[in-house]
Short mmCIF file of C-alpha atoms in Angstrom, two decimals:
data_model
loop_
_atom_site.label_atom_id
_atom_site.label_comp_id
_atom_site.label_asym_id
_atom_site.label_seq_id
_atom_site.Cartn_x
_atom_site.Cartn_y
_atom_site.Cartn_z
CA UNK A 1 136.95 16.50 83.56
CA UNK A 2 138.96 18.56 86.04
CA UNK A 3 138.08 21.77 83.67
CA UNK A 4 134.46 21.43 83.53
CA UNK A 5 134.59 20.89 87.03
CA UNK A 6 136.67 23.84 87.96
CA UNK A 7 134.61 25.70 85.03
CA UNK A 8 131.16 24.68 87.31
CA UNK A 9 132.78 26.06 90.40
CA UNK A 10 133.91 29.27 88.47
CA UNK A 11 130.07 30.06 87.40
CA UNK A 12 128.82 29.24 90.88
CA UNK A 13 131.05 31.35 92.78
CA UNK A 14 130.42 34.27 90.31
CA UNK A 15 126.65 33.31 90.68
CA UNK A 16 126.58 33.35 94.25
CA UNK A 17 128.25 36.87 94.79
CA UNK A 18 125.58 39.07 92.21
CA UNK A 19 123.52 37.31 93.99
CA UNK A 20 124.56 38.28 97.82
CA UNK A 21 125.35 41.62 95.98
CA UNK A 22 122.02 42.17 94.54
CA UNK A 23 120.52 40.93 97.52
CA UNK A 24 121.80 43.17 99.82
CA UNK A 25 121.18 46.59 98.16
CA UNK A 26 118.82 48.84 99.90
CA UNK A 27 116.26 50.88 97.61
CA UNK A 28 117.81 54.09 97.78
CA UNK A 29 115.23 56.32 100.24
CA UNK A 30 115.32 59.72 100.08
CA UNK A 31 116.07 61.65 103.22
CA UNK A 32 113.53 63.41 104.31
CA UNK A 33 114.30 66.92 105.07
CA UNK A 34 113.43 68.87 108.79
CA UNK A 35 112.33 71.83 109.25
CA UNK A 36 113.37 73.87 112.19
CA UNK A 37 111.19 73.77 116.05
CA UNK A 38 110.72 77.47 115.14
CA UNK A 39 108.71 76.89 112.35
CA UNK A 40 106.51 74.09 113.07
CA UNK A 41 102.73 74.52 114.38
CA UNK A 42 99.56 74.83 112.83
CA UNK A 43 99.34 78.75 111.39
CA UNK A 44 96.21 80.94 110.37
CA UNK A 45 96.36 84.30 108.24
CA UNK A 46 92.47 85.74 107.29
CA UNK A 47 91.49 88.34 104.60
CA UNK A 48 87.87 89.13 104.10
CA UNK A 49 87.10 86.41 101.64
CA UNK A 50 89.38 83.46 102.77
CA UNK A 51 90.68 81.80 105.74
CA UNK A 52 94.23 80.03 105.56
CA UNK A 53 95.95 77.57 107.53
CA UNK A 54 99.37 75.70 107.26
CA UNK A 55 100.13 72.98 109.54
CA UNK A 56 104.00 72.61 109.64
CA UNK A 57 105.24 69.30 110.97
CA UNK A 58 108.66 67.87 111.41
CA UNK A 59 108.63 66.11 108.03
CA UNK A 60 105.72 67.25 106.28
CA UNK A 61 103.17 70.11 105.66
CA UNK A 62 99.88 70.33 105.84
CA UNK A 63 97.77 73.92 104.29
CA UNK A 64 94.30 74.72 102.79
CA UNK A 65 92.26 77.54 102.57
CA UNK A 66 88.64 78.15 103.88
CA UNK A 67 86.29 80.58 101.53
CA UNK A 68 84.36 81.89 103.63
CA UNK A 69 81.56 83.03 100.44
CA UNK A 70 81.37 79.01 99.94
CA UNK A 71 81.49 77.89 103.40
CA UNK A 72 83.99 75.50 102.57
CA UNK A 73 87.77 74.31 102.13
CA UNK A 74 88.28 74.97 98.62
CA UNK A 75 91.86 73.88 98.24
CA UNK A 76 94.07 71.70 100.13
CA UNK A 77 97.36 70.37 100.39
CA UNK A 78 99.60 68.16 101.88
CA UNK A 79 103.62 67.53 101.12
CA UNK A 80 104.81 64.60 101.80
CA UNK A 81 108.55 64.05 103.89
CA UNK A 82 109.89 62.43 100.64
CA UNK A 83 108.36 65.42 98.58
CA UNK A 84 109.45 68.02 101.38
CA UNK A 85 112.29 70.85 100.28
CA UNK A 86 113.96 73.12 103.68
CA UNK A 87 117.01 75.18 103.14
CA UNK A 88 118.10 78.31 105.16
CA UNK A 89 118.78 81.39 103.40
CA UNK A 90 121.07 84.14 103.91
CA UNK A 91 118.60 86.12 105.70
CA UNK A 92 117.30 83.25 107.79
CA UNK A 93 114.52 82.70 106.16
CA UNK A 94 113.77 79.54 105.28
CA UNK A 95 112.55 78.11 102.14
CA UNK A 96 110.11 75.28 102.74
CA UNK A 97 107.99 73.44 99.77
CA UNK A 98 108.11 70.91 97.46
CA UNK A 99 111.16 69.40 95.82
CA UNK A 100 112.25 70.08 92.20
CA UNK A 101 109.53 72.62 91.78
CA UNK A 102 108.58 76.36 92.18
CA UNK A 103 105.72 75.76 94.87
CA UNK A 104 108.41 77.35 97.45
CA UNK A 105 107.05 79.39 100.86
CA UNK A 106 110.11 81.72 102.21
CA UNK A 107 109.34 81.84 106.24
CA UNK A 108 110.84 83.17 109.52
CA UNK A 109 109.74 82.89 112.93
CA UNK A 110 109.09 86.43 114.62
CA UNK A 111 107.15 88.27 116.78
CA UNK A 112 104.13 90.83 116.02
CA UNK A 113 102.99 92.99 119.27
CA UNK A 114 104.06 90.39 121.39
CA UNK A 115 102.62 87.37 119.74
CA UNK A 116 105.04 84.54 117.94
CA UNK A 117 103.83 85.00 114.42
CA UNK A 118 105.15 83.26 111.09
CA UNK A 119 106.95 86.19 108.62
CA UNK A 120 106.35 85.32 104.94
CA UNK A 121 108.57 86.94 102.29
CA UNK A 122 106.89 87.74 99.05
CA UNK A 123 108.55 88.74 96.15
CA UNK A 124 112.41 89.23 95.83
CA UNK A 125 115.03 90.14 98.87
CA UNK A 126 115.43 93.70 97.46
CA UNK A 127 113.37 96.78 97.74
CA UNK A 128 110.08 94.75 95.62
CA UNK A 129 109.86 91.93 98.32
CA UNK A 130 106.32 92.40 100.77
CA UNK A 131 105.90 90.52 103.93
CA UNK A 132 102.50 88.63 105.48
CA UNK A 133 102.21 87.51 108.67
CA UNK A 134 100.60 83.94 109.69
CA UNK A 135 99.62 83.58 113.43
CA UNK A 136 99.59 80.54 115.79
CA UNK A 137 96.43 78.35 116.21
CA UNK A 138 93.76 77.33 113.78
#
């Protein structure tokens, strides 16, 4: 009798601890990444066909672009703070997109003729890389 009674309590206290174990796990969350005060703002760069604008926030990003031959936004999107990828580089650029994929802007904040202006880097950091500037305001 003194067994199955000690056997009882055995199973219970196991039982009780997964449980308060189990219980008290947190999802895992993902931490959001920041980007930097330099970079955030809503941005504008216009060719003759298109218009496009990037909204940079603390945790997320914001960008579509405007055809002006359609006289509408033709494609848009938005990256969420779980979804949002910021590291520095060695140049100081930094490269802002979308986790685990390619869909990667390289940006520095700068100045053009006076104005604060958004420096992208196309290409590669060697002699083939091009730059494009995005200004401030929509």
């Amino acid at each position: 009798m003194k067994l199955k009674k000690l056997f009882y309590l055995a199973i219970a206290a196991f039982s009780f601890t997964l449980f308060v174990g189990l219980a008290s796990q947190q999802p895992a969350m993902a931490k959001s990444a920041t980007t930097p005060t330099s970079l955030r703002g809503a941005w504008h760069r216009t060719t003759t066909k298109s218009r496009y604008v990037m909204i940079i926030k603390k945790h997320s990003m914001t960008g579509w672009r405007y055809s002006k031959t359609l006289h509408k936004v033709v494609n848009k999107g938005y990256v969420k703070p779980s979804q949002l990828y910021v590291q520095k580089t060695k140049q100081g650029f930094y490269n802002i997109g979308l986790k685990q994929s390619d869909a990667i802007q390289t940006l520095k904040a700068g100045r053009y003729k006076g104005q604060k202006v958004l420096i992208e880097h196309l290409g590669f950091f060697d002699k083939t890389g091009t730059q494009q500037l995005w200004f401030r305001g929509k």
